[in-house]
Short mmCIF file of C-alpha atoms in Angstrom, two decimals:
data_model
loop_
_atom_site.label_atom_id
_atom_site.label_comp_id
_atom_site.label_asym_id
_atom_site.label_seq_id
_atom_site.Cartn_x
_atom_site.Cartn_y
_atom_site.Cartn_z
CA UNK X 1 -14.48 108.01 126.02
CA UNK X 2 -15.05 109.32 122.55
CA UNK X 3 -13.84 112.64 122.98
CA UNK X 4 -10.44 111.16 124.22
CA UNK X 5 -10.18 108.55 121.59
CA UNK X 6 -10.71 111.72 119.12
CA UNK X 7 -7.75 113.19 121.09
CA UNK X 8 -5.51 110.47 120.81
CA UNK X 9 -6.35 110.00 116.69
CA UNK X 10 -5.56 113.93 116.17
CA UNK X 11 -1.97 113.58 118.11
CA UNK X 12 -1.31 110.56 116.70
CA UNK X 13 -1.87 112.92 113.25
CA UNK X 14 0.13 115.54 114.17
CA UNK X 15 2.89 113.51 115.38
CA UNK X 16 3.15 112.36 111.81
CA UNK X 17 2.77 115.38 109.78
CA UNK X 18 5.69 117.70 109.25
CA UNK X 19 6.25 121.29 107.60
CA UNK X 20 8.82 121.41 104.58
CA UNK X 21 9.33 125.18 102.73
CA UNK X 22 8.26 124.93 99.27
CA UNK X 23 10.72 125.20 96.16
CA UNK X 24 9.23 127.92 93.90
CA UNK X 25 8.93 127.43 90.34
CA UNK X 26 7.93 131.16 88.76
CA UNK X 27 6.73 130.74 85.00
CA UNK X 28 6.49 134.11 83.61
CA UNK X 29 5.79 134.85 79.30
CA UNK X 30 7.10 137.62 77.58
CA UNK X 31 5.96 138.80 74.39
CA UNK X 32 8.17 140.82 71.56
CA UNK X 33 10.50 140.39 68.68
CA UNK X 34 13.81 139.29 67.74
CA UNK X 35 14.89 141.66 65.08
CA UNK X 36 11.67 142.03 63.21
CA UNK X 37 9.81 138.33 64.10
CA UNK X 38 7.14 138.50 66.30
CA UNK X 39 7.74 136.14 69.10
CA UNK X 40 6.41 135.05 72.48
CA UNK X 41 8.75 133.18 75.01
CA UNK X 42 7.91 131.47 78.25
CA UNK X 43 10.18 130.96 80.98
CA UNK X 44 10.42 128.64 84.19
CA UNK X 45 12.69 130.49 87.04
CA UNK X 46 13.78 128.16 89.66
CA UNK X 47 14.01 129.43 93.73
CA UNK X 48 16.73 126.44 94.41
CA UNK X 49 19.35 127.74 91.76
CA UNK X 50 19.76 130.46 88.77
CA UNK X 51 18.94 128.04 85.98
CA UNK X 52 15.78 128.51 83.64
CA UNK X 53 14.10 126.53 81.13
CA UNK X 54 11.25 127.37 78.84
CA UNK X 55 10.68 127.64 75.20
CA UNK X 56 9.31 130.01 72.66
CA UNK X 57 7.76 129.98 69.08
CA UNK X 58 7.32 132.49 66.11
CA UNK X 59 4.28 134.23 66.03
CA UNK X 60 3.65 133.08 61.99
CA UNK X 61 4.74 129.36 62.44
CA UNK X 62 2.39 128.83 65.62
CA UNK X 63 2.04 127.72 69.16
CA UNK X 64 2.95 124.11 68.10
CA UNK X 65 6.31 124.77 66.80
CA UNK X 66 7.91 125.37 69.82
CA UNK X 67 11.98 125.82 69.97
CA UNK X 68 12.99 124.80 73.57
CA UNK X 69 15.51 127.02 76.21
CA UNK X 70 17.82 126.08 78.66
CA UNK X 71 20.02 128.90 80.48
CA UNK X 72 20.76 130.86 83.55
CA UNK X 73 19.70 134.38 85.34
CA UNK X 74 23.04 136.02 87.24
CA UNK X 75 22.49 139.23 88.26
CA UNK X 76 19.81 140.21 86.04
CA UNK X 77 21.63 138.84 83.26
CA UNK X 78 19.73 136.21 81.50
CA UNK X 79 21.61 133.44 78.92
CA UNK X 80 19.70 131.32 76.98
CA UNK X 81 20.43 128.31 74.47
CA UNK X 82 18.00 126.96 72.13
CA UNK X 83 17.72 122.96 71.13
CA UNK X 84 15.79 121.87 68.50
CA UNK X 85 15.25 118.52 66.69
CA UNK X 86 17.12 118.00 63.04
CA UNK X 87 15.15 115.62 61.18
CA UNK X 88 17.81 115.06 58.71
CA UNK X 89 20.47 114.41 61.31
CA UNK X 90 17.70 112.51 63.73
CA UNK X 91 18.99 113.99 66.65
CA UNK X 92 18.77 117.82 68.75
CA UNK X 93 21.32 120.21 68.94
CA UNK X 94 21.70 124.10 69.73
CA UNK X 95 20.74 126.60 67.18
CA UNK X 96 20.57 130.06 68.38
CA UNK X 97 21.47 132.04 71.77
CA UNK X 98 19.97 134.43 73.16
CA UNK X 99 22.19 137.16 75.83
CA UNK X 100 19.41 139.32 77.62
CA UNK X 101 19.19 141.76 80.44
CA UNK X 102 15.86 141.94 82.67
CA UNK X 103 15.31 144.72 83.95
CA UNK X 104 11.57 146.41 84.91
CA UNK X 105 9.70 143.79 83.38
CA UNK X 106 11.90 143.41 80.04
CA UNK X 107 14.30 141.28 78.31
CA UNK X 108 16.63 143.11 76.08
CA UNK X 109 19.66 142.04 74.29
CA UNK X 110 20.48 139.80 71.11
CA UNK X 111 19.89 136.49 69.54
CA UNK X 112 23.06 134.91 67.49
CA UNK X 113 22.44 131.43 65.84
CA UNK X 114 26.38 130.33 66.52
CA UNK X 115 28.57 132.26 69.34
CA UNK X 116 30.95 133.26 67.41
CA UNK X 117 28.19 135.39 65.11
CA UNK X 118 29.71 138.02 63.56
CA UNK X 119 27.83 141.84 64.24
CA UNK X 120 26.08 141.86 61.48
CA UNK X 121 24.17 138.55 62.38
CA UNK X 122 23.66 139.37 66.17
CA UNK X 123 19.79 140.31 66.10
CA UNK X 124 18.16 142.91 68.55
CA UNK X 125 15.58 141.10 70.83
CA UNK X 126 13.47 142.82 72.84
CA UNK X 127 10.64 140.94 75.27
CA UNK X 128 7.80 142.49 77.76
CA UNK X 129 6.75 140.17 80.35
CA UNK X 130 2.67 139.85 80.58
CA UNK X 131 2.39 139.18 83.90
CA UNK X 132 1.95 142.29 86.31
CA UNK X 133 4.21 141.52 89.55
CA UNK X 134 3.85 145.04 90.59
CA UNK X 135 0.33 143.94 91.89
CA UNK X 136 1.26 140.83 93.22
CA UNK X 137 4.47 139.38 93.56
CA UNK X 138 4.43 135.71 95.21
CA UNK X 139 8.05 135.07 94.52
CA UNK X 140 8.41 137.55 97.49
CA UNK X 141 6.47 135.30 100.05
CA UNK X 142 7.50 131.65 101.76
CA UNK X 143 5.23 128.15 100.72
CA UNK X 144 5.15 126.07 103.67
CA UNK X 145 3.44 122.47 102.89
CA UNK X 146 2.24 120.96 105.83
CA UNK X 147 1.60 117.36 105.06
CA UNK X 148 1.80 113.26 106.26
CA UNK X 149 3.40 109.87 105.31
CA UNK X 150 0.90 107.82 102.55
CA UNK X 151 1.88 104.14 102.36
CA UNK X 152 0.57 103.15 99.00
CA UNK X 153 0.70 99.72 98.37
CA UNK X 154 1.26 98.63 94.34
CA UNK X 155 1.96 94.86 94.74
CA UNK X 156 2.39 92.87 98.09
CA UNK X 157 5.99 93.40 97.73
CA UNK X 158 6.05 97.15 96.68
CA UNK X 159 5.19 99.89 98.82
CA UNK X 160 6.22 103.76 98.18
CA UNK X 161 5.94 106.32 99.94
CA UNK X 162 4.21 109.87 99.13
CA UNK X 163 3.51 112.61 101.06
CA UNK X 164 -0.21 113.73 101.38
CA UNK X 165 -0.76 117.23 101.66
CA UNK X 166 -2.46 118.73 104.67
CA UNK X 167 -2.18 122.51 104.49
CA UNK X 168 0.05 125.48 102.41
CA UNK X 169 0.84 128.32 104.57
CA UNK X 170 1.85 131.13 102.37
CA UNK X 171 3.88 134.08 104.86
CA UNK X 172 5.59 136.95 103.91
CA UNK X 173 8.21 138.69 106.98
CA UNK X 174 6.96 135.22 108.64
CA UNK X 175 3.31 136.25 109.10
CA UNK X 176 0.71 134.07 107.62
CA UNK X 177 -1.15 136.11 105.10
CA UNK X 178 -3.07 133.05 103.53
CA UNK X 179 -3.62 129.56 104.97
CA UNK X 180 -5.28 127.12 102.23
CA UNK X 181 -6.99 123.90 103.80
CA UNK X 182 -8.98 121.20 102.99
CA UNK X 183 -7.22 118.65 101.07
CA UNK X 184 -8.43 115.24 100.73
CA UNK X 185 -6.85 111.65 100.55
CA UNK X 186 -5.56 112.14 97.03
CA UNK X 187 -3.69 115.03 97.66
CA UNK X 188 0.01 113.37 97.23
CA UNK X 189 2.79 114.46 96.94
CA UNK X 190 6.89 113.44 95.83
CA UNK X 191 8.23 116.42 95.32
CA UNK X 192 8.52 120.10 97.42
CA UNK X 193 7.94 121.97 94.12
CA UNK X 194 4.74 124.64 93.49
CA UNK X 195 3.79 126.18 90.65
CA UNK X 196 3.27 130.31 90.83
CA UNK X 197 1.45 130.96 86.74
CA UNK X 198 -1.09 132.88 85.55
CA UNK X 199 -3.39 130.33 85.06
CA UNK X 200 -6.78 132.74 84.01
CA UNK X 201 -4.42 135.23 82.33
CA UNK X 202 -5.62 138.85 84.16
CA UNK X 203 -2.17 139.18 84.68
CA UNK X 204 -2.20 137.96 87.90
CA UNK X 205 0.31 134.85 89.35
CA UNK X 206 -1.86 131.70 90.55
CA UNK X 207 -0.87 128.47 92.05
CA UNK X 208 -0.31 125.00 91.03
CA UNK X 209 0.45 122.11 93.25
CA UNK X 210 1.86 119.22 91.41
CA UNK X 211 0.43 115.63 92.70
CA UNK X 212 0.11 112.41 91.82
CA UNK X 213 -1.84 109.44 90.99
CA UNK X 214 -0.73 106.17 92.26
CA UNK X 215 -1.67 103.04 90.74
CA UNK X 216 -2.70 104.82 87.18
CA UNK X 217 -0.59 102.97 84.14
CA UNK X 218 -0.65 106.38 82.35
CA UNK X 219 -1.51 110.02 82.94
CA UNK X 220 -0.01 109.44 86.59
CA UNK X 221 0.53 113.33 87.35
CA UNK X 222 -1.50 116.50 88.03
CA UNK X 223 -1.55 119.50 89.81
CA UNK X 224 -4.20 121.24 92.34
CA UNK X 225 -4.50 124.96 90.77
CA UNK X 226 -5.85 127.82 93.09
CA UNK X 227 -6.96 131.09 91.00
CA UNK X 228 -6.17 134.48 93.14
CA UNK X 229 -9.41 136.20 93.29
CA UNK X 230 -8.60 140.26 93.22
CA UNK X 231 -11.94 141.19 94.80
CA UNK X 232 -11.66 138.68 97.79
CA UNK X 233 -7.97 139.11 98.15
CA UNK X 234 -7.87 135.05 98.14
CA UNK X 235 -6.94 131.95 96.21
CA UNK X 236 -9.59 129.81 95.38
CA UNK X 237 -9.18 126.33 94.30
CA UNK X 238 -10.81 125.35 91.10
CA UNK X 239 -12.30 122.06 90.26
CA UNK X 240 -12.72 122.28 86.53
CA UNK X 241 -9.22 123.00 86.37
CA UNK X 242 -8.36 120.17 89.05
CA UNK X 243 -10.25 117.60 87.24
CA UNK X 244 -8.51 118.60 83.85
CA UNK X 245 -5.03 117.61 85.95
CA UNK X 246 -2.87 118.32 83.29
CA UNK X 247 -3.22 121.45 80.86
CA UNK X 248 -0.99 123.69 78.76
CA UNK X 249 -1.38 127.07 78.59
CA UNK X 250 -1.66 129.54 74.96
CA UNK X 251 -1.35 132.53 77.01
CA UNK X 252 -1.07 134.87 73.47
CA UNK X 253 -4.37 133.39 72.51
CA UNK X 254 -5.84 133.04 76.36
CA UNK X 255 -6.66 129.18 76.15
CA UNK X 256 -6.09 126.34 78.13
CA UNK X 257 -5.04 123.09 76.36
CA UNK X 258 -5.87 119.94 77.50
CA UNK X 259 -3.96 117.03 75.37
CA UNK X 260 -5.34 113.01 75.12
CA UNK X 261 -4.19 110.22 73.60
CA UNK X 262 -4.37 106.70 73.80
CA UNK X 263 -1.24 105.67 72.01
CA UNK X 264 -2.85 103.75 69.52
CA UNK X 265 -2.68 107.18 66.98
CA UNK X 266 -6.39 108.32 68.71
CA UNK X 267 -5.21 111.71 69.83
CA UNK X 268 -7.08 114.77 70.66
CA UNK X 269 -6.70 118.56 71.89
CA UNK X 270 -9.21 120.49 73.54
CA UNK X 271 -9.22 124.56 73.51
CA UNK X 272 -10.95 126.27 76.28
CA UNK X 273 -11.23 129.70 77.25
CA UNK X 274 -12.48 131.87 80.55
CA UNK X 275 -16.03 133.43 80.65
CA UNK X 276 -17.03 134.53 84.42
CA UNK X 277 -14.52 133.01 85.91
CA UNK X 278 -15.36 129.45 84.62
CA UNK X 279 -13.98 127.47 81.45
CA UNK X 280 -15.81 127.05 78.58
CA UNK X 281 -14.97 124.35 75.52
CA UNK X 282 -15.00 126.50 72.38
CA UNK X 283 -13.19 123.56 70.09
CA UNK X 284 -11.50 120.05 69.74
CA UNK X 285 -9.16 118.97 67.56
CA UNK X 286 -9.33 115.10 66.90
CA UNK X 287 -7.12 112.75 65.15
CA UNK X 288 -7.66 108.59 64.54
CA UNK X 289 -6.23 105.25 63.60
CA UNK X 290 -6.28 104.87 59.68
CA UNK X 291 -7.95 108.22 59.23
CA UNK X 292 -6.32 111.01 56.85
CA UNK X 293 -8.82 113.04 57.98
CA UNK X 294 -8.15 115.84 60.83
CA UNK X 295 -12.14 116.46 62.79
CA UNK X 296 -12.51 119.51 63.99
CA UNK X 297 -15.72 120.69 66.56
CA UNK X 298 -16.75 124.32 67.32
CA UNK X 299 -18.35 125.28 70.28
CA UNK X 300 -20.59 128.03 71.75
CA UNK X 301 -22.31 129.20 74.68
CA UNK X 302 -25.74 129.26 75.41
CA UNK X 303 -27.58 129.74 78.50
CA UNK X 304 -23.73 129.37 80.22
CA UNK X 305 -23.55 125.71 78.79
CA UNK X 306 -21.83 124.69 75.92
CA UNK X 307 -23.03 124.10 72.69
CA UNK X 308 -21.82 122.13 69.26
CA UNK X 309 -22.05 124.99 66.43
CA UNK X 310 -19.73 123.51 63.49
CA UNK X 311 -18.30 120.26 63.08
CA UNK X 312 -15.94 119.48 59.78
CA UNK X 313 -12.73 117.81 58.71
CA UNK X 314 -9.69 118.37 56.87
CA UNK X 315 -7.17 116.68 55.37
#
């Protein structure tokens, strides 16, 4: 009697799970100059159309001073706008644009501040993508998500619907080449998008499988991240970087970011690097309510655990 209700619970399961394909969302980051400014771009391409967003920042006025992109890739042609915020006028609006070819890994072409530049304002721009596709190139395979209805109930009169994820079957010429299980219950879903990103920067593209988090009044959205392991030949899901749910990536500097705040003015950042495979805190930058003051912690590493080594503030 057991083993047939068991039966009748698994079909019951499968009858409600369904396969969708996957809409592929590669981030790659170039590095190079426009004219002589050192400058490092990074770039969102999308499978469902030829439109890209990204940003990128001058090397001398930092990671934080991002200016933001918005174009399209035709036939290896790349166009790019830039939008940035005018404080004086309080609003954005485009101020440069970039015409690039890619070609073996590189953007090439010219950055103009209005459209109409004349030549002697158009400034070469030349970009080498980090990322080495040559070893492993996911954009070439097909994401399958395998996954179920999840009723979750906010009030007594709201329901919504997400989709909890079962299974990603990863093909290429429609033969499975990797099959990642074991999801749990808060594995869901609204969207068909993944993430391919080198997440551990060896040059290598990992995954990231946006969820969410129902029933959270902030910091409602994460992603599942799987690092490709070159020795194995697999992906391997990582829990530091699951339980972070929500990081930014200094790929120039190799850190992971992980932003808080509680939007009272307490704000923080956290910096974290890779050592053996694992993530290591090595400092935090913290902000308060009615404090000038700017706290800064240093970390280090000592018997694989982390360590406080410097602790100051500035103004």
């Amino acid at each position: 009697m057991k083993r047939i209700l068991i039966g009748i619970f698994l079909i019951s399961c499968f009858k409600l799970s369904f396969s969708q394909k996957a809409n592929k969302i590669t981030v790659l980051n170039f590095s190079g100059v426009i004219a002589n400014y050192p400058v490092e771009m990074r770039l969102e391409f999308s499978e469902r159309n030829d439109s890209i967003q990204g940003a990128y920042y001058y090397k001398r006025s930092g990671f934080d001073k991002k200016i933001y992109l918005q174009g399209t890739i035709v036939n290896g042609y790349v166009t790019l706008t830039e939008n940035a915020y005018n404080q004086n006028k309080k609003k954005f609006e485009d101020t440069g644009y970039f015409n690039l070819s890619y070609q073996n890994g590189s953007l090439s072409g010219s950055w103009q501040k209005t459209p109409d530049a004349t030549k002697e304002k158009i400034l070469f721009t030349i970009l080498v993508r980090r990322e080495d596709l040559s070893a492993l190139n996911l954009s070439e395979y097909q994401f399958i998500f395998t996954r179920k209805p999840y009723n979750y109930k906010y009030t007594e009169d709201y329901t919504k619907t997400y989709h909890q994820l079962l299974s990603l079957d990863i093909k290429k010429n429609n033969v499975t080449k990797w099959l990642l299980k074991g999801f749990n219950e808060e594995s869901l879903m609204t969207d068909n998008d993944i993430i391919l990103e080198d997440i551990n920067f060896d040059g290598l593209v990992d995954i990231k499988i946006p969820i969410n988090f129902p029933g959270r009044t902030k910091s409602d959205f994460g992603f599942l991240y799987f690092i490709y392991n070159r020795s194995s030949n697999n992906f391997i899901q990582n829990q530091q970087l699951n339980d972070l749910e929500f990081v930014e990536s200094n790929t120039a500097k190799k850190e992971i970011l992980k932003y808080d705040a509680d939007g009272n003015g307490n704000e923080g950042t956290k910096f974290y690097k890779w050592q053996n495979r694992k993530l290591y805190l090595v400092r935090e930058e913290r902000v308060y309510e009615n404090d000038v003051y700017t706290h800064y912690t240093e970390y280090g590493f000592l018997n694989g655990k982390n360590v406080v080594t410097k602790t100051y503030k500035k103004k």
